[in-house]
Coordinates of C-alpha atoms and ligand atoms in Angstrom, one line a residue:
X304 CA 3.0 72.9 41.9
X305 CA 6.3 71.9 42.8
X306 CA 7.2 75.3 44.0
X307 CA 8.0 76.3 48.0
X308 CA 5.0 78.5 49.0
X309 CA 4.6 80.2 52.1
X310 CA 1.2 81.4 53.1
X311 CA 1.2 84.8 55.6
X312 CA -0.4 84.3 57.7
X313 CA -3.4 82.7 58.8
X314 CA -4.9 80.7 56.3
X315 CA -3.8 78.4 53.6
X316 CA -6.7 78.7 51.1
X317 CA -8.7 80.5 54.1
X318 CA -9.1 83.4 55.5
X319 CA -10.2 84.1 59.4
X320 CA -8.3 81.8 61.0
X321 CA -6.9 85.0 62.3
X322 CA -6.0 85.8 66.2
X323 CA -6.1 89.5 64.8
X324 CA -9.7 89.7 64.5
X325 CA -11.9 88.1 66.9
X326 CA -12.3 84.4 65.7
X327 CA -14.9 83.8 68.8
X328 CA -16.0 86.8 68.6
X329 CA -17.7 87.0 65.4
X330 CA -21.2 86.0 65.3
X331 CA -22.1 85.3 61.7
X332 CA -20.0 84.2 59.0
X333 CA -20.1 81.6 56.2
X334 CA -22.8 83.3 54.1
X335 CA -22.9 80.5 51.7
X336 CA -21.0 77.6 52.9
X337 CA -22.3 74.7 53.8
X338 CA -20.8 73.2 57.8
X339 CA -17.8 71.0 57.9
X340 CA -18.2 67.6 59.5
X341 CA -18.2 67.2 63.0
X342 CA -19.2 71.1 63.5
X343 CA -22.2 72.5 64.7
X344 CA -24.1 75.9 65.1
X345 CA -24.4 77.1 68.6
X346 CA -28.0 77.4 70.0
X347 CA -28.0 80.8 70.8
X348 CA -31.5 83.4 71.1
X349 CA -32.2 85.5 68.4
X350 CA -34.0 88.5 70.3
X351 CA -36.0 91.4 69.4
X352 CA -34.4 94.4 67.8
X353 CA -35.0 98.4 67.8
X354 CA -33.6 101.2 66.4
X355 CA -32.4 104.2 68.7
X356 CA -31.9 107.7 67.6
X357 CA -30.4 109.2 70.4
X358 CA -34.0 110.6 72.1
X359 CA -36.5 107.3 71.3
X360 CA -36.7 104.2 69.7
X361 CA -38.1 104.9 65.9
X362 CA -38.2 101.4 65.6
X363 CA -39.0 98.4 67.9
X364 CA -39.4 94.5 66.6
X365 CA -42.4 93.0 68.9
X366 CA -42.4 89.5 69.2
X367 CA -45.5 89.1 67.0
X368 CA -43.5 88.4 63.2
X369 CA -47.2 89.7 61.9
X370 CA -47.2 92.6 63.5
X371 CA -43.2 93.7 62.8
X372 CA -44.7 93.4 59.1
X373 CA -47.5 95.6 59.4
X374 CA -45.4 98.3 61.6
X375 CA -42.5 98.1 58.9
X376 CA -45.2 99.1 56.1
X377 CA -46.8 101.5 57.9
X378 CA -43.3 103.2 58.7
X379 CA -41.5 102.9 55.3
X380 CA -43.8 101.3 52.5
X381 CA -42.6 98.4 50.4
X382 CA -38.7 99.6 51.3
X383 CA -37.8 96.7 53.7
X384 CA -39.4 94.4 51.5
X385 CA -38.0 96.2 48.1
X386 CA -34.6 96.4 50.0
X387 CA -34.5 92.0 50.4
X388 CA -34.7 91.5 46.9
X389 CA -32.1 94.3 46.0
X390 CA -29.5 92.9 48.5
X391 CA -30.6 88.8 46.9
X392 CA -30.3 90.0 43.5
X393 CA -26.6 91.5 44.5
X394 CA -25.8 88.1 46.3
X395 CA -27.3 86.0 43.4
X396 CA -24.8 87.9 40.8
X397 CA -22.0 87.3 43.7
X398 CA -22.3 83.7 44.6
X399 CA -21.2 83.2 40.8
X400 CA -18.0 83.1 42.2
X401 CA -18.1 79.4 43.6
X402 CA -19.0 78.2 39.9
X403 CA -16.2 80.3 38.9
X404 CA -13.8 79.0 41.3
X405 CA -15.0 75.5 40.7
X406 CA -14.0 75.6 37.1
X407 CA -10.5 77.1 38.3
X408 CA -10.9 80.5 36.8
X409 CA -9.0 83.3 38.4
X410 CA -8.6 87.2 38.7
X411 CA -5.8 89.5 38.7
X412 CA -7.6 92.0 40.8
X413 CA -10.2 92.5 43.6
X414 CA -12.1 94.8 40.7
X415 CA -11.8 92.4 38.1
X416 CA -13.6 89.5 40.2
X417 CA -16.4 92.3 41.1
X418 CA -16.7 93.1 37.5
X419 CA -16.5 89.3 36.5
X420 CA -19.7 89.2 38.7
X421 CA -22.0 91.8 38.2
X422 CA -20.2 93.9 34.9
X423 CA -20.5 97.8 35.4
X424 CA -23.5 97.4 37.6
X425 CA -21.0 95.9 40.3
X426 CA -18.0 98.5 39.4
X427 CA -20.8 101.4 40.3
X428 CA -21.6 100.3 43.4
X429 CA -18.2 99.9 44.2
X430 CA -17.7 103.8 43.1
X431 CA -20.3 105.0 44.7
X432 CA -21.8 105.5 48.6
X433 CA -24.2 103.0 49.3
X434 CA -26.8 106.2 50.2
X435 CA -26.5 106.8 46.3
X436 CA -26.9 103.3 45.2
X437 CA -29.9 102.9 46.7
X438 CA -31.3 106.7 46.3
X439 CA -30.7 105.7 42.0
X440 CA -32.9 102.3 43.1
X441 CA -35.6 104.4 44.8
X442 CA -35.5 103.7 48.5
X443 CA -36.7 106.8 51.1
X444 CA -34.5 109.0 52.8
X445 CA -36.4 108.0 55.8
X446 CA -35.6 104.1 55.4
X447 CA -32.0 104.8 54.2
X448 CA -31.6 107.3 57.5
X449 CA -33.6 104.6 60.1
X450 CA -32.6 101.2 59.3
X451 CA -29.6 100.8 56.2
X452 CA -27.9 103.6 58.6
X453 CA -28.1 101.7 61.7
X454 CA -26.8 98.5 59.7
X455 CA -23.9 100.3 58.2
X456 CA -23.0 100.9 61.6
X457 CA -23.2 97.9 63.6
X458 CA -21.7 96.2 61.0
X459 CA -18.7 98.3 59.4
X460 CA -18.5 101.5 62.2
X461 CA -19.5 103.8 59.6
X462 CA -22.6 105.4 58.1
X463 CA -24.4 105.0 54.6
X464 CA -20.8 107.0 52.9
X465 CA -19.4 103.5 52.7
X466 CA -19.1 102.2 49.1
X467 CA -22.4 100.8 47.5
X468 CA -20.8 97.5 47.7
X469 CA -20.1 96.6 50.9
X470 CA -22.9 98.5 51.8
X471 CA -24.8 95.3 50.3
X472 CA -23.1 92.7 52.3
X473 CA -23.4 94.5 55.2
X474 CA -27.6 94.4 54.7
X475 CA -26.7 91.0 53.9
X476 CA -24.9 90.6 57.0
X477 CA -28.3 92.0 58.6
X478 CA -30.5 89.1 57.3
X479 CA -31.5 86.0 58.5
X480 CA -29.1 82.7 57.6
X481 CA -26.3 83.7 58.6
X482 CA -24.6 81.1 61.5
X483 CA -21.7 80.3 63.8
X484 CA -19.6 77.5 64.9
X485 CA -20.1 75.8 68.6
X486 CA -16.2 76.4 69.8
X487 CA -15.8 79.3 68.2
X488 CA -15.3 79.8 64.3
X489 CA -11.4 79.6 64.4
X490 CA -12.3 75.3 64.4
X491 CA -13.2 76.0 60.7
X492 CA -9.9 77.1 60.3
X493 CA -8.1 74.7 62.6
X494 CA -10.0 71.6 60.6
X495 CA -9.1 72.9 57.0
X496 CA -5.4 73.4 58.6
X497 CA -5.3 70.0 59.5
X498 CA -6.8 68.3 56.3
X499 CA -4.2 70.5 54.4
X500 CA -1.1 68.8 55.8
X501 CA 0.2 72.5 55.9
X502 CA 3.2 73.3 57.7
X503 CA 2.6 76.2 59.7
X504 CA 6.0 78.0 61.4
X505 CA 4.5 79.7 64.4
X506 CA 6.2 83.4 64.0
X507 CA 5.9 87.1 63.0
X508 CA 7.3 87.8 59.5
X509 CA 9.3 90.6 59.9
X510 CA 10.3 91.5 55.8
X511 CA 10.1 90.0 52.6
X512 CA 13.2 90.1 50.1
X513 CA 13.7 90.0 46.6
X514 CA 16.6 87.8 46.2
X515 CA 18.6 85.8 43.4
X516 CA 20.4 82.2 44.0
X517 CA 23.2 80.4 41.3
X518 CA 20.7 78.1 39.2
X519 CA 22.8 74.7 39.5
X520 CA 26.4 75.5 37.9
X521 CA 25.3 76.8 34.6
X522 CA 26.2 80.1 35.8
X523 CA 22.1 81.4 35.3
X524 CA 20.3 82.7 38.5
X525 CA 16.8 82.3 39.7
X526 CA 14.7 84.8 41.2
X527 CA 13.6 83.9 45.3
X528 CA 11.8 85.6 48.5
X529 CA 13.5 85.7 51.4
X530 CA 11.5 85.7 54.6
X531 CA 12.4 86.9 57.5
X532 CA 10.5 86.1 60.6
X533 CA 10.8 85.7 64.1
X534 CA 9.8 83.0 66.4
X535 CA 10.7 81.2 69.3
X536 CA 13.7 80.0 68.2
X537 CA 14.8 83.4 67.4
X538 CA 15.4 85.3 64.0
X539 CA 15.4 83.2 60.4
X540 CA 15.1 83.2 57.0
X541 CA 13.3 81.1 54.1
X542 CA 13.6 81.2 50.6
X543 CA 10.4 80.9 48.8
X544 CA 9.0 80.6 45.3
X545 CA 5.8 82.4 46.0
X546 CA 4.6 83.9 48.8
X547 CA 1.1 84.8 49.6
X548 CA -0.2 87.9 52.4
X549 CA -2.7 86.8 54.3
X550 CA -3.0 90.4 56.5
X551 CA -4.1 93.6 55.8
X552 CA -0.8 94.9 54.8
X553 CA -1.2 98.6 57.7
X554 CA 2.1 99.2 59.2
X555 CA -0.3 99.2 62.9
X556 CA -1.4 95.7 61.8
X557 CA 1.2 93.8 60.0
X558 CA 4.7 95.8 60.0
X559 CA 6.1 94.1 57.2
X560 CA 9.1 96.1 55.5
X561 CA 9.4 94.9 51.6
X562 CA 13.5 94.9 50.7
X563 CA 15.2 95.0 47.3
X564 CA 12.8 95.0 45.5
X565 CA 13.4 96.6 42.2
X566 CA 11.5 98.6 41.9
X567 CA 10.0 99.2 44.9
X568 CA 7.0 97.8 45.9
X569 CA 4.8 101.1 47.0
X570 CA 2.7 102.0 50.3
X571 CA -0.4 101.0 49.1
X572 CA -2.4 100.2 52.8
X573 CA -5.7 102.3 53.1
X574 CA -6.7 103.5 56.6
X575 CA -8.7 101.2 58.6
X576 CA -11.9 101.9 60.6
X577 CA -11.1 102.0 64.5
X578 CA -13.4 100.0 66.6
X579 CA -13.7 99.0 70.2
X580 CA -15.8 96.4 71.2
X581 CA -17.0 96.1 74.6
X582 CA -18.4 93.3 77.0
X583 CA -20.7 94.0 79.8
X584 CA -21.7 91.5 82.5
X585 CA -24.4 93.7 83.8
X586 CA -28.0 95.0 83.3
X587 CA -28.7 97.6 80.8
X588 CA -30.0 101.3 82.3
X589 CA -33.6 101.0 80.9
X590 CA -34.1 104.4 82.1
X591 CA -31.5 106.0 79.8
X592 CA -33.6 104.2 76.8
X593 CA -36.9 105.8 78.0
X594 CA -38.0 103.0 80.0
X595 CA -38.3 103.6 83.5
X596 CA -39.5 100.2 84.3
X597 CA -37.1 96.9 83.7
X598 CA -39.6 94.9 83.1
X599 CA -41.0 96.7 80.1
X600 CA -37.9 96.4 78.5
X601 CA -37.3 93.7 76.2
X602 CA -34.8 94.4 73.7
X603 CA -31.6 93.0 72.8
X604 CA -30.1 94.8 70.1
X605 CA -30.5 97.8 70.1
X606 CA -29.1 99.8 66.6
X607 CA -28.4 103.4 66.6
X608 CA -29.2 106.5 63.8
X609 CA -26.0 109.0 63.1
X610 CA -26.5 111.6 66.2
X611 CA -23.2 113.3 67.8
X612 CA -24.6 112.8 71.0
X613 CA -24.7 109.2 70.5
X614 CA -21.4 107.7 71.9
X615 CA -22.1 104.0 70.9
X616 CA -23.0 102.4 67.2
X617 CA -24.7 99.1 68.5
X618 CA -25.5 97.3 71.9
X619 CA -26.6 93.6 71.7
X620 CA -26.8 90.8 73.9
X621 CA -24.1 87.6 73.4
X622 CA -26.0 84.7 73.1
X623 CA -24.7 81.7 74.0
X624 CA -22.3 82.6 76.6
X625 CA -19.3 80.5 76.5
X626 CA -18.6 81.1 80.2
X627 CA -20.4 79.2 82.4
X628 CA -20.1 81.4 85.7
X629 CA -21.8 84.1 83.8
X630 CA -23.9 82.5 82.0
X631 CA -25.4 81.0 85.1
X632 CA -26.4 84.4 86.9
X633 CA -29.2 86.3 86.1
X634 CA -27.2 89.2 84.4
X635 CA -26.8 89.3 80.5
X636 CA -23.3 90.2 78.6
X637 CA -23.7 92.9 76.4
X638 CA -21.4 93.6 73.4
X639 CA -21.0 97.4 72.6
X640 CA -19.4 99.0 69.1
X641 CA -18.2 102.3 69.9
X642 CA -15.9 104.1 67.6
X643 CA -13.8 105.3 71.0
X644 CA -13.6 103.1 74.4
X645 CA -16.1 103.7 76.6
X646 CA -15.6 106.2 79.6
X647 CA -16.5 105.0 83.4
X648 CA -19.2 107.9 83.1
X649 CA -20.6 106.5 79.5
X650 CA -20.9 102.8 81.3
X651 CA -22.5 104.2 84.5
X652 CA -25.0 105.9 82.2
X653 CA -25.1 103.0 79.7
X654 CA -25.5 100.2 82.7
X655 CA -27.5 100.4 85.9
X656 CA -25.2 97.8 87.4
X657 CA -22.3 95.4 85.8
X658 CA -19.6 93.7 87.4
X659 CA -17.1 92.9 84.3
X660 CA -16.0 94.6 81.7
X661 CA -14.1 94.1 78.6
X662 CA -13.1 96.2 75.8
X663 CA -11.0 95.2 72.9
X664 CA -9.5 97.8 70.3
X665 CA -9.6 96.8 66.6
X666 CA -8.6 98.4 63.3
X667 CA -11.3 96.5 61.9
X668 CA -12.3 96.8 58.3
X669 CA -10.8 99.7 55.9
X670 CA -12.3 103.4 56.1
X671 CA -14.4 103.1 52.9
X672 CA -14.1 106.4 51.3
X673 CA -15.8 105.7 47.7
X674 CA -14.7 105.6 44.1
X675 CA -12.6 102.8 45.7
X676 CA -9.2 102.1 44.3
X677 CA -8.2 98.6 45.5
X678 CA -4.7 97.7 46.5
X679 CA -2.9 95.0 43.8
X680 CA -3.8 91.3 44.0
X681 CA -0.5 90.9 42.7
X682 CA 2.1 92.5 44.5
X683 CA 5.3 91.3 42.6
X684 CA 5.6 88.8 40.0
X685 CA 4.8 85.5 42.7
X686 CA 3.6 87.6 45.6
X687 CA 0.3 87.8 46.2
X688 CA -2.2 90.3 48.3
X689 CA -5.1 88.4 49.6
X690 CA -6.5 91.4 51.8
X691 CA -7.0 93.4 48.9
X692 CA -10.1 92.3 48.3
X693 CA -11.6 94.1 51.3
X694 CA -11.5 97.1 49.7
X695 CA -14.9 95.7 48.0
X696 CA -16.0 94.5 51.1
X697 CA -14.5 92.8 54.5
X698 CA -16.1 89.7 56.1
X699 CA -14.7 86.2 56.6
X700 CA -16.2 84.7 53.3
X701 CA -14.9 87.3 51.5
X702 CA -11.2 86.9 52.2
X703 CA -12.0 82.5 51.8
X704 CA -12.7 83.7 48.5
X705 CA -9.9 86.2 48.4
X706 CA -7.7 83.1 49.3
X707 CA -9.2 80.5 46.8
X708 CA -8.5 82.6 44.3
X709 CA -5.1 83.8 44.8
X710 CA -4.5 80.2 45.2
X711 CA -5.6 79.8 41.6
X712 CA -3.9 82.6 40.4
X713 CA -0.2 81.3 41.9
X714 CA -0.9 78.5 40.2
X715 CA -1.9 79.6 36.6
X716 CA 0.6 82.5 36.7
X717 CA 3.7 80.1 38.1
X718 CA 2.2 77.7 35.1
X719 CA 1.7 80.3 32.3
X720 CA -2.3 79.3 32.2
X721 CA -3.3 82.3 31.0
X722 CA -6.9 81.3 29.5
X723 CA -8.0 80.6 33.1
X724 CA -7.2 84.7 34.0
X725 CA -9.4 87.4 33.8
X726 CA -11.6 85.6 31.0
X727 CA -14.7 87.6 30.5
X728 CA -18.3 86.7 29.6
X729 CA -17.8 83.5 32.1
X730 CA -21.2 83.2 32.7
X731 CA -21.5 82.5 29.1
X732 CA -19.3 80.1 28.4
X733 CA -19.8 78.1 31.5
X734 CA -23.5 78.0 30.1
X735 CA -22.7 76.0 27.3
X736 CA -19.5 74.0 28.5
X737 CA -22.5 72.2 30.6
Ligands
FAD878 C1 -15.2 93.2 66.0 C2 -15.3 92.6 64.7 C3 -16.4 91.8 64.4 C4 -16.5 91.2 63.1 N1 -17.6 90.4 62.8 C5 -17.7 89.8 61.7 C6 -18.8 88.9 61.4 O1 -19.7 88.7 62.2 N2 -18.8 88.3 60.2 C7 -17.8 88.4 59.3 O2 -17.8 87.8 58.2 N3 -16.7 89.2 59.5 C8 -16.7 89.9 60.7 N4 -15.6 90.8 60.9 C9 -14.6 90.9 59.8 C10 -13.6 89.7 59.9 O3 -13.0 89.7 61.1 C11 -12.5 89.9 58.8 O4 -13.1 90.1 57.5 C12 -11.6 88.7 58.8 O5 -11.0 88.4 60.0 C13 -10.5 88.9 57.7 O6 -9.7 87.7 57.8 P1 -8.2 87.6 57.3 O7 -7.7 86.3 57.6 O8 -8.2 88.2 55.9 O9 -7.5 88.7 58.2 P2 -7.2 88.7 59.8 O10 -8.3 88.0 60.5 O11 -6.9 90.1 60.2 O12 -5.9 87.7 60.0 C14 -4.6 88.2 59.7 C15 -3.6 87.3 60.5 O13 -2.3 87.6 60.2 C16 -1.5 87.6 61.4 N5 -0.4 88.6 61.2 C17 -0.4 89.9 61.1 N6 0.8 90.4 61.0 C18 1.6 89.3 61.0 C19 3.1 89.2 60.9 N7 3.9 90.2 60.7 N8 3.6 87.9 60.9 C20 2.8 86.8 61.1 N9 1.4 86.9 61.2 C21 0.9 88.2 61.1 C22 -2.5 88.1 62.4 O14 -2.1 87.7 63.7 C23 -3.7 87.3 62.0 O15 -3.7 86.0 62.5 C24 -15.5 91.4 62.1 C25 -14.4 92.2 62.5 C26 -14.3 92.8 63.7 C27 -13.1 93.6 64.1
LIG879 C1 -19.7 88.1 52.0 C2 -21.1 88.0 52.0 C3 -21.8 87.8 50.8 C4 -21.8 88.1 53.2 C5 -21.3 88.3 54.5 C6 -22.3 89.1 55.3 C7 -21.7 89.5 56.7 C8 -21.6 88.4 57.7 C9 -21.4 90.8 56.9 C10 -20.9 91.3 58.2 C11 -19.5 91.5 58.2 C12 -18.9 92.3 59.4 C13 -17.6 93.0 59.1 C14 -19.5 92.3 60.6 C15 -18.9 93.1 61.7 S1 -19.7 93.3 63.2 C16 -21.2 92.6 63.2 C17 -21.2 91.3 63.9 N1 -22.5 90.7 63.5 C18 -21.1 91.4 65.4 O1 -22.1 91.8 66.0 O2 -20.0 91.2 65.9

């Protein structure tokens, strides 16, 4: 492409190399990829796991793998077993999107990708809660209420009314294989920067202009995008060819005012899902989990059921710990979802002791409030919306593959390649193009 292209913000081709949402922070991302060179996965310590409902723990992972089998049957049938090879058959449709993307195909929209990969089966979930996806595929009340409830809201701060969809990758997100990268995940990002031979301008865009320029001296104009950001040296402007968002386009996120455009481009940001995550050098109040002696008490990660009494969706254990102070004393760090900060009164009840604490505000992830209506993937004719696509579902890989293929789609549009857009039956003809 000879065109001038400006990624906002973070990630030429990738997503997540974001300082809005918590590069270190994140604990598992990369579903599929493989490692870059030179990386590695931290050795942290998986622990044991149990499920809080506000009085007792319905659930509690021992540390006898035999034994977590038989007490999962015994509590809820074949439904955890059932539920692994619902989510892998979702993710086998899904990972169709690397061959896809390999062979340069492209989509005009976040729902056309979902429906290049799993048809109307896809477009349901993404219409539906992800309670009535798996109600139609037969799961209990009792398993969808005790475990894909607590899941749902670790992961995504809601309950089982988020859409069928990223209701999936979120039990995906629950599985085992999932890793991290020693350093934090942001050296992903910094690496792929790097081998790019990108350009990044430091700054915070400020609007984005539709603009025309004198095309040589024929007298013709050409159609540009004025950018207008601000950085340390101050307020300026770029013209650009095509411009790709990289943000989740929420005026309390990315306050980006669109100007001139003809027509205008509408408001089209969803409300996102408030989160505050909080970090706890300190030991946990056994007591308030029904376990008046310490010692007896060895979980760390503790999920919760929907109760109005409950004031916190998840508390785990960080493993590693980066800093080496705290990591040296005896005390754990805790990480705790809570849909509102914690109160000095909620920690003295959550904590017997602590001496640190952290808490971070985020609007995380979009409010999923099925049937979804995804925002454009094309904004304007050359700009492009690489957030959109976590309308189907927000994790790191998804907004990579947001990226990839917006990247395609730049290309084939600015090139007129229309027979690598929104082809269907893919699967097909890839099978006999090998
Ligand atoms: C607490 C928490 C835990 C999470 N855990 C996981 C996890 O374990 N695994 C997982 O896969 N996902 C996880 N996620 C989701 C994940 O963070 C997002 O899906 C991912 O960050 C989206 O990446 P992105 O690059 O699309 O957007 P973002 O990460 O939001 O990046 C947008 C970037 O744009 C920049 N920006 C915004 N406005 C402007 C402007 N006007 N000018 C210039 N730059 C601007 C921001 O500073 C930021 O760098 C988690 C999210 C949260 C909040
Ligand atoms: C995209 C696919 C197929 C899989 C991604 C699965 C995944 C990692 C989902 C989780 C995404 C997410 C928004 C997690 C937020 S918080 C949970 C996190 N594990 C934490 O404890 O910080």
């Amino acid at each position: 492409m000879t065109s001038r292209s400006v990624v906002i913000y973070s990630s030429w081709l990738l997503a997540s190399c974001a300082t809005a949402r918590p590069h270190n922070l994140l604990s598992k991302y990369l579903f599929f990829s493989p490692l870059l060179p030179g990386l590695s996965v931290p050795k942290g310590r998986d622990g044991l796991m149990g499920i809080y409902n506000g009085e007792e723990f319905v659930f509690e992972e021992s540390s006898w793998t035999l034994w977590n089998y038989v007490k999962m049957f015994w509590n809820y049938g074949l439904n955890a077993l059932r539920m692994t090879m619902w989510v892998e058959e979702v993710l086998d449709k899904f990972i169709s999107i690397y061959r896809y993307q390999a062979h340069d195909f492209a989509f005009s929209s976040s729902e056309a990708l979902l429906h290049a990969l799993g048809g109307a089966a896809f477009m349901q979930m993404l219409n539906q809660t992800i309670e009535e996806s798996m109600q139609e595929a037969g799961f209990s009340q009792k398993f969808i209420r005790e475990i894909v409830t607590p899941v749902m809201r670790v992961n995504y701060g809601q309950g089982v009314g988020i859409n069928g969809f990223v209701g999936a990758v979120s039990l995906a997100g629950a599985g085992s294989g999932l890793w991290s990268v020693e350093g934090g995940n942001k050296l992903v990002c910094v690496g792929l920067l790097y081998a790019s031979k990108a350009q990044p301008i430091p700054s915070t865009v400020i609007s984005v202009e539709e603009t025309t320029r004198p095309r040589g001296r024929s007298g013709e104009t050409m159609k540009l995008y004025q950018v207008t950001y601000n950085s340390t040296f101050g307020v300026t402007s770029d013209l650009y060819d095509i411009i790709v968002m990289a943000t989740p386009l929420h005026r309390k996120i990315a306050n980006i005012t669109f100007r001139n455009f003809k027509p205008p481009i509408p408001e089209f940001s969803k409300p996102y899902q408030e989160i505050v995550a909080t970090f706890v050098h300190g030991n946990i109040n056994t007591s308030f989990f029904g376990y008046p002696d310490p010692s007896t008490f060895q979980l760390s990660a503790i999920f919760t059921m929907e109760n109005p009494k409950l004031f916190v969706n998840s508390i785990g254990v960080v493993s590693p710990v980066e800093d080496k102070a705290k990591a040296a004393e005896g005390s754990p760090v805790w990480k705790v979802f809570s849909a509102r900060p914690l109160t000095k009164a909620q920690l003295d009840v959550l904590f017997s002791s602590y001496d640190s604490v952290e808490s971070k505000p985020w609007l995380a992830y979009p409010h999923y409030s099925p049937p979804e209506q995804c925002p454009p993937l094309v904004i304007h004719d050359h700009v492009y919306y690489v957030n959109s696509i976590e309308c189907l579902a927000s994790a790191m890989e998804m907004s990579a593959i947001s990226a990839k293929n917006a990247a395609l789609l730049a290309h084939h549009r600015w090139y007129d390649r229309t027979d690598k857009i929104d082809q269907e039956d893919l699967h097909e003809k890839l099978k006999t193009e090998l």
